[in-house]
Short mmCIF file of C-alpha atoms and ligand atoms in Angstrom, two decimals:
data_model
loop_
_atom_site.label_atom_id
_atom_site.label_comp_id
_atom_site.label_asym_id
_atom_site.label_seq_id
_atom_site.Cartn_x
_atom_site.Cartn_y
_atom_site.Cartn_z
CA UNK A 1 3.21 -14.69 -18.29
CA UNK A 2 5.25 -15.16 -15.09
CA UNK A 3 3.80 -16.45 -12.14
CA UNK A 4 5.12 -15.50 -8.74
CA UNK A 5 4.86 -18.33 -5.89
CA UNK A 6 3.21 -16.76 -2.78
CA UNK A 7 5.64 -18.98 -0.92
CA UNK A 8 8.65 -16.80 -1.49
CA UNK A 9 7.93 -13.98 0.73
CA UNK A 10 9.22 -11.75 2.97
CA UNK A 11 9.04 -10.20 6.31
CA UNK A 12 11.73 -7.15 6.15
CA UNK A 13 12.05 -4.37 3.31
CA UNK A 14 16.04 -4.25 4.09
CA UNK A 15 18.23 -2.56 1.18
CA UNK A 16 20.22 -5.66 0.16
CA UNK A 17 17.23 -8.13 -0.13
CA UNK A 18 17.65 -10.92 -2.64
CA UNK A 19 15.63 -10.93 -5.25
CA UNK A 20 13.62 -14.28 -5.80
CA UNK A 21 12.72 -13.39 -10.01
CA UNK A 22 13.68 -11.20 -12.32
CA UNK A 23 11.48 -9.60 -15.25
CA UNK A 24 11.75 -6.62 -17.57
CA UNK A 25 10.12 -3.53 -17.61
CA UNK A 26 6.86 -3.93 -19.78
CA UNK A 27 6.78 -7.18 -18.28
CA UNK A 28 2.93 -8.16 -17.20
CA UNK A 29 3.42 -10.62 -13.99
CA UNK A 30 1.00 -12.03 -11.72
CA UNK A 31 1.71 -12.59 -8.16
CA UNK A 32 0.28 -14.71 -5.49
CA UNK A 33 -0.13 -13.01 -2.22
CA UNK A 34 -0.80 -14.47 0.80
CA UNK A 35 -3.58 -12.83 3.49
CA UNK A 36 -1.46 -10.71 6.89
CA UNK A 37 -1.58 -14.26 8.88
CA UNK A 38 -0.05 -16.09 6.39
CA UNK A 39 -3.56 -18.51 6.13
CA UNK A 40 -3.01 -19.37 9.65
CA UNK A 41 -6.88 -18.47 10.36
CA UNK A 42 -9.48 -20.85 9.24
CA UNK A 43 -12.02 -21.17 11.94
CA UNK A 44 -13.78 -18.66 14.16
CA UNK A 45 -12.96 -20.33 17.20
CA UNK A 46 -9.25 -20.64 16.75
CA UNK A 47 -7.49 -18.91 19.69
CA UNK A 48 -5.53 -15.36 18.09
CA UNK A 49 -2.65 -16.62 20.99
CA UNK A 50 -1.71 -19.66 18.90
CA UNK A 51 -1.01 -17.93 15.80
CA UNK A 52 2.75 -17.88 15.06
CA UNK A 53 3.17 -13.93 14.51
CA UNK A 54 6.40 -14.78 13.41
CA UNK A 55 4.43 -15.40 9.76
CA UNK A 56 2.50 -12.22 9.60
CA UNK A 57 2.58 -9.68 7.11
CA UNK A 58 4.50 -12.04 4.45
CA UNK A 59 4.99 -9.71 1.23
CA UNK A 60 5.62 -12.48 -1.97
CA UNK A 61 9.26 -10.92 -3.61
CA UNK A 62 11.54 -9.66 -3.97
CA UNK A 63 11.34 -9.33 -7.97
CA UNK A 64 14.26 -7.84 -9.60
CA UNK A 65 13.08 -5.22 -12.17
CA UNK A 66 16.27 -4.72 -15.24
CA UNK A 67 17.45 -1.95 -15.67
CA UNK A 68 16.07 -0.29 -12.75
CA UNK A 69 18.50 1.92 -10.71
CA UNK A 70 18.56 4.49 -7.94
CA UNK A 71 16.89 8.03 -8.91
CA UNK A 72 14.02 6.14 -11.19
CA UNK A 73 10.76 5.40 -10.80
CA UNK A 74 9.24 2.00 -10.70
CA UNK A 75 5.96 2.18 -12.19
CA UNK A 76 3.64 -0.83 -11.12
CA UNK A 77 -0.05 -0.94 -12.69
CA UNK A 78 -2.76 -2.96 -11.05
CA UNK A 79 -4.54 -4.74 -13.63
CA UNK A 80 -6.77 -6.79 -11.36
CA UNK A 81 -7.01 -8.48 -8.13
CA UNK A 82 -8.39 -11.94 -7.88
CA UNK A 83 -9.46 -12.59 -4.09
CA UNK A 84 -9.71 -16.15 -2.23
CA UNK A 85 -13.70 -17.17 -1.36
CA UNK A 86 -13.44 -16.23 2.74
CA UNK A 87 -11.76 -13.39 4.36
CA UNK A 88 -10.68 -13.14 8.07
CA UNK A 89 -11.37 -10.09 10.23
CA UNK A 90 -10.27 -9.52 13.93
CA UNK A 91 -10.37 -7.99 16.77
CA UNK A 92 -7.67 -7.78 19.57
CA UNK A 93 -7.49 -6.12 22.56
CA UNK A 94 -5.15 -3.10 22.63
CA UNK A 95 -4.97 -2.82 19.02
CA UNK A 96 -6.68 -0.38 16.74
CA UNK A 97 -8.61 2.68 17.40
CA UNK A 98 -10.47 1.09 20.74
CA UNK A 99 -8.61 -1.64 21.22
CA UNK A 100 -8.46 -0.35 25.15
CA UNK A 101 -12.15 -1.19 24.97
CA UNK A 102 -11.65 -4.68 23.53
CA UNK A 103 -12.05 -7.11 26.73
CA UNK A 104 -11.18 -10.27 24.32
CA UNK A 105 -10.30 -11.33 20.91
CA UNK A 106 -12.58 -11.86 18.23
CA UNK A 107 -12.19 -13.86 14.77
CA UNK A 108 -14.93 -13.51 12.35
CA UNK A 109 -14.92 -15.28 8.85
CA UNK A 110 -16.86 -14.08 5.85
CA UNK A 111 -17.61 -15.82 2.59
CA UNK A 112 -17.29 -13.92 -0.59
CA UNK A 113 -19.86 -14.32 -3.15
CA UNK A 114 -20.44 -12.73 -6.43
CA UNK A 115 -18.47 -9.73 -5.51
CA UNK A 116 -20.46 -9.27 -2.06
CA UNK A 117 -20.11 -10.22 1.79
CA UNK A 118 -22.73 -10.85 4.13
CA UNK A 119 -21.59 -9.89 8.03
CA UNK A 120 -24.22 -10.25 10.52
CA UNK A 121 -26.80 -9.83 7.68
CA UNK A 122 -25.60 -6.78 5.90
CA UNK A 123 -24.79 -7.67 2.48
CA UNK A 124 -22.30 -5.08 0.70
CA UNK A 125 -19.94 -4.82 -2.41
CA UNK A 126 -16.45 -5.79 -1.94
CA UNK A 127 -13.65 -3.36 -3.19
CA UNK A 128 -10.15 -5.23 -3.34
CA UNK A 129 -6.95 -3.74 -2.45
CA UNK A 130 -3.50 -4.47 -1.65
CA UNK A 131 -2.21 -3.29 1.77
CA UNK A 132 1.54 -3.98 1.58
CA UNK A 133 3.69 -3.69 -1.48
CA UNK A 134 6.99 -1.94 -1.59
CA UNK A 135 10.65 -1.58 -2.84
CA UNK A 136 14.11 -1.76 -1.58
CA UNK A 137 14.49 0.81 0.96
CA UNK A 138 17.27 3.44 1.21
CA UNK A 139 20.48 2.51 2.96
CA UNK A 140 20.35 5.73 5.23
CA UNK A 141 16.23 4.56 5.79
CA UNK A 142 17.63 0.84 6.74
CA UNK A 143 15.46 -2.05 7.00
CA UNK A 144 11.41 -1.95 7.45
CA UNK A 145 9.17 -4.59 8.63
CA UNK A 146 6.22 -5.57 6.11
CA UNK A 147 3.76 -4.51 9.06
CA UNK A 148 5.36 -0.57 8.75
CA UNK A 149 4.81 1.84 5.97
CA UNK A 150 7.61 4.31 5.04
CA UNK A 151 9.24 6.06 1.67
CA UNK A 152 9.75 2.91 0.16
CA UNK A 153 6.01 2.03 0.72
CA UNK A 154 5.09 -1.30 2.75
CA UNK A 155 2.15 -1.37 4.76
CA UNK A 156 0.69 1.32 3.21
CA UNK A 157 -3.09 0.20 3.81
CA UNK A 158 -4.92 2.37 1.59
CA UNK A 159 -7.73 1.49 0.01
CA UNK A 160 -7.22 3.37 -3.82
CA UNK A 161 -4.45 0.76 -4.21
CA UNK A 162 -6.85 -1.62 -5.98
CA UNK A 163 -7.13 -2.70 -9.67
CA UNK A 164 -7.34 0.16 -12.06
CA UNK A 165 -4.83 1.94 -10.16
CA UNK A 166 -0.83 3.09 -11.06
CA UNK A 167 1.80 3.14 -8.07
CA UNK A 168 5.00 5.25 -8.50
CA UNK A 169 7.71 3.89 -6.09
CA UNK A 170 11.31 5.77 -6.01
CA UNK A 171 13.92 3.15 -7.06
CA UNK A 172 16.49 2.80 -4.69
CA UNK A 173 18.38 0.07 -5.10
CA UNK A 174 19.20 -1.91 -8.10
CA UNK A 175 15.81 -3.64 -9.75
CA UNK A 176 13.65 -1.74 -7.37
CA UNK A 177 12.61 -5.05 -5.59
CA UNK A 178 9.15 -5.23 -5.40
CA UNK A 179 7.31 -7.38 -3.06
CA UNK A 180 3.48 -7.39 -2.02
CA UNK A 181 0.87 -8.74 0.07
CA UNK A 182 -1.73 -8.53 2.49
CA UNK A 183 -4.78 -8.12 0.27
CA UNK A 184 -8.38 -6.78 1.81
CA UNK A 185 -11.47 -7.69 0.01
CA UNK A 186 -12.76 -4.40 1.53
CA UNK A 187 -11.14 -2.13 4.27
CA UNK A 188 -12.37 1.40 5.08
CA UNK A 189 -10.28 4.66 5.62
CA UNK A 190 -8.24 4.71 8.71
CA UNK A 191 -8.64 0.18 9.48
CA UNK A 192 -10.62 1.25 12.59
CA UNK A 193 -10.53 -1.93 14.17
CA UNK A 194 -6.84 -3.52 13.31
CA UNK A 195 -8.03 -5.57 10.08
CA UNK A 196 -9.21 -4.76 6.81
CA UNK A 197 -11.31 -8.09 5.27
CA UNK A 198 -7.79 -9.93 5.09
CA UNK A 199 -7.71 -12.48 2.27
CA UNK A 200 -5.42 -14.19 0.11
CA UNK A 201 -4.65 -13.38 -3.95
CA UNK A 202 -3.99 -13.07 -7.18
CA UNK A 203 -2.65 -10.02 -8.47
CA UNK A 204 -2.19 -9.09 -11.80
CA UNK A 205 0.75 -6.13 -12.72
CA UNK A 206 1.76 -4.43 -15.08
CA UNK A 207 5.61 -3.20 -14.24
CA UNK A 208 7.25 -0.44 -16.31
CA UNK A 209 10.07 2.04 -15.63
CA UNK A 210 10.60 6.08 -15.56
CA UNK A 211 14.34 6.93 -15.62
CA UNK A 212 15.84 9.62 -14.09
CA UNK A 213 12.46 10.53 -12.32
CA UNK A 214 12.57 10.64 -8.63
CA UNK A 215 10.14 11.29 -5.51
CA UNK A 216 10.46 10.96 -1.89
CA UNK A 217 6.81 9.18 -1.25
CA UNK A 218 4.97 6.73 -3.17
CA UNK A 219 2.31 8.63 -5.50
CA UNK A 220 -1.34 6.53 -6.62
CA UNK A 221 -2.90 7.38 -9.64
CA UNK A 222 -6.61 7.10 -9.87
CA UNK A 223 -9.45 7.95 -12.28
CA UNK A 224 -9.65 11.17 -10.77
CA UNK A 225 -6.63 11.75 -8.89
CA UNK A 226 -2.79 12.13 -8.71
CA UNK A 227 -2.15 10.94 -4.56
CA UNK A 228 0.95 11.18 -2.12
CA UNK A 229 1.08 8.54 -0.08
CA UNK A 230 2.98 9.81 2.87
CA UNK A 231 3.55 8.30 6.49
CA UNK A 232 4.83 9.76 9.92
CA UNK A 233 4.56 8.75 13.35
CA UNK A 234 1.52 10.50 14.39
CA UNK A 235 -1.14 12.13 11.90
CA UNK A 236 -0.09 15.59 11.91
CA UNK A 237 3.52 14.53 10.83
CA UNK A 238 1.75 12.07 7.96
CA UNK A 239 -0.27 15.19 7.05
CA UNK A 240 2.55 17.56 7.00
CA UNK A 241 4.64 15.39 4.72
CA UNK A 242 2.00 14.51 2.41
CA UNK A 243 0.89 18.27 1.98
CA UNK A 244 4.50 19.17 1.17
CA UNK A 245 5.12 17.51 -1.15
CA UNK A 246 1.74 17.85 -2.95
CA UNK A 247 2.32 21.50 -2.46
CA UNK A 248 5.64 21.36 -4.17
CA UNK A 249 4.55 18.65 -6.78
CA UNK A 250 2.19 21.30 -7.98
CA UNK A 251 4.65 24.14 -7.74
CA UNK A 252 7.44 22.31 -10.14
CA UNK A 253 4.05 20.72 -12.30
CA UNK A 254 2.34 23.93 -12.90
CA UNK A 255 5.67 25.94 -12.52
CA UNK A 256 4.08 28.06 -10.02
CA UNK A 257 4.94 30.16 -7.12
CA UNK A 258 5.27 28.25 -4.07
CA UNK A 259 2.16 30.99 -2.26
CA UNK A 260 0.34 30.27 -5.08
CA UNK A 261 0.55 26.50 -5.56
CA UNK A 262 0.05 26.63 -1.56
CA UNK A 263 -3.63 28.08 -2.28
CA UNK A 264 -4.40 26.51 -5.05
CA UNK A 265 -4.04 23.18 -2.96
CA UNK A 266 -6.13 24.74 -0.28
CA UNK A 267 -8.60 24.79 -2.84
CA UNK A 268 -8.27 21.62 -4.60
CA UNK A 269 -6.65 18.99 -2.47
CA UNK A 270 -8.45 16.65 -0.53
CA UNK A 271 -6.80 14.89 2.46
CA UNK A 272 -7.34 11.08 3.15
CA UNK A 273 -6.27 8.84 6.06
CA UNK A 274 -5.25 5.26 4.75
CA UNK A 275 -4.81 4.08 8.51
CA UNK A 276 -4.13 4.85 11.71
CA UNK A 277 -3.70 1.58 13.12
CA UNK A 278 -0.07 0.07 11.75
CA UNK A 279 3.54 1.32 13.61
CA UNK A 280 2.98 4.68 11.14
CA UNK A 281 0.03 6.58 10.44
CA UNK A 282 -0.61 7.21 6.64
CA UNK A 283 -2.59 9.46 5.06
CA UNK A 284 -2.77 10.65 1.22
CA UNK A 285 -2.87 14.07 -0.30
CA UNK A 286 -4.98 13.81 -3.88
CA UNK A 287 -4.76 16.45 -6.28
CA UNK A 288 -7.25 16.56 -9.29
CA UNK A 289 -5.85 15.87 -12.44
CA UNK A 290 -8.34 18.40 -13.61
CA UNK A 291 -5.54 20.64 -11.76
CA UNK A 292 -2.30 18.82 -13.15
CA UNK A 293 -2.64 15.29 -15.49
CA UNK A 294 -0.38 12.62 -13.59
CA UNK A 295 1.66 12.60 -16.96
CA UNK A 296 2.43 16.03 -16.58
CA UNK A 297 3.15 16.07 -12.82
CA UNK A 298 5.78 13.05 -13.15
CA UNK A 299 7.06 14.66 -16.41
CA UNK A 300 8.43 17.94 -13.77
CA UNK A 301 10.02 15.79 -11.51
CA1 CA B 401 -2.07 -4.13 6.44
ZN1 ZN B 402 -4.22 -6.53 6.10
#
């Protein structure tokens, strides 16, 4: 099985990135991800001023998927994700939710242990995820920096992107170009405070391809659920987008009316924020599968 060296990463999401491997699609990989300060954090009392921010947000890629060109989809599988043993949270002041509350910044450090963390004497069950991990941008959508989600994913921060789950990502450029990092040991919906429980990885994928398939935002699959990820710059633009297009993704799946698919969302479709904290706001739109099977859905695209 391929390894991928977490020290060939990435900073930008451009179009014309170079890819750093190449695999095929069926291919299972695993790939080393760095935590969003590059392991520039390992003690509490470090000063958040001396960290070179130049280094944050490294995604490990790009990896050149054959045989993957514009107007398929790149589907990605999370078999598991293997964290480090300490995770870094932060606070800083202007940043998150009430960061114009936060007088100075904070670094706390948190040993994992048997699948728990202990903060301040709380001890609770960790739930990994990956926070950044995208393709090759459009050329019309230019570059992104890893700390932005957009169409092409990146920073996406949401918290059902964790082993067990499927990502669909549009292709948009020759071998899709897939690059990730930024792992959480836990983070809640929305990142309240800036940082989820930042940590570095291991993460085990499974890559395959869907031709001639296309979308305009990333989808998750879960047990339960089929979910856009969409991002805009404020939430009611993130909603809007993300509603669309579950609207018309259950329109085309269930070769409905438009009115009809419209309610039947009302009905059905919960609304998430993933975060509200990174240069877009994300939130994801998750229809049942009870509704429409994710097989079925992609199948009408
Ligand atoms: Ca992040
Ligand atoms: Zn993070």
């Amino acid at each position: 099985m391929k390894i991928i060296s977490g020290d060939k990463v990435i900073y930008r999401f451009s179009p014309d990135m170079k890819a750093i491997e190449s695999i095929l699609p069926g291919d299972t990989i695993v790939v080393e991800t760095n935590d969003c300060f590059f392991q520039q954090i390992v003690s509490e009392e470090q000063i958040l001023e001396e960290v070179d921010y130049d280094r944050l947000n490294p995604a490990t890629g790009p990896i050149y998927v054959e045989g993957a060109e514009p107007g398929d989809l790149l589907q990605v599988k999370i078999l598991s994700i293997d964290i480090g043993e300490k995770g870094v949270a932060a606070v800083v002041p202007e940043e998150g939710v009430l960061g114009d509350q936060v007088v100075k910044p904070i670094i706390k450090i948190m040993d994992i242990e048997d699948g728990q963390v202990v903060f301040n004497g709380i001890r609770f069950s960790i739930s990994p995820m990956i926070g950044v991990i995208g393709v090759a941008p459009r050329k019309e959508d230019g570059e992104w920096a890893t700390d932005s989600p957009w169409r092409h994913g990146g920073n996406m921060d949401t918290k059902d992107i964790k082993a067990g789950s499927t990502l669909y990502f549009p292709v948009n450029q020759a071998g899709a170009l897939l690059a990730l990092g930024d792992c959480h040991a836990i983070m809640g919906d929305g990142e309240i405070c800036f940082t989820g429980l930042e940590i570095p990885a291991q993460v085990m994928l499974k890559i395959d391809l869907i031709k001639n398939r296309s979308i305009k935002w990333p989808l998750v699959e879960t047990d339960e659920y089929t979910m856009v990820i969409a991002s805009g710059d404020d939430l009611e633009e993130a909603v809007y987008e993300a509603t669309n297009q579950a609207v018309n993704h259950i329109k085309s799946g269930l070769e409905m009316e438009w009115e009809d698919a419209y309610i039947l969302a009302s009905l059905t479709v919960d609304l998430k924020i993933s975060q509200v904290v990174d240069p877009k706001m994300t939130v994801r739109a998750a229809i049942p599968k009870y509704i429409i099977p994710t097989e079925k859905l992609i199948g009408s695209l």
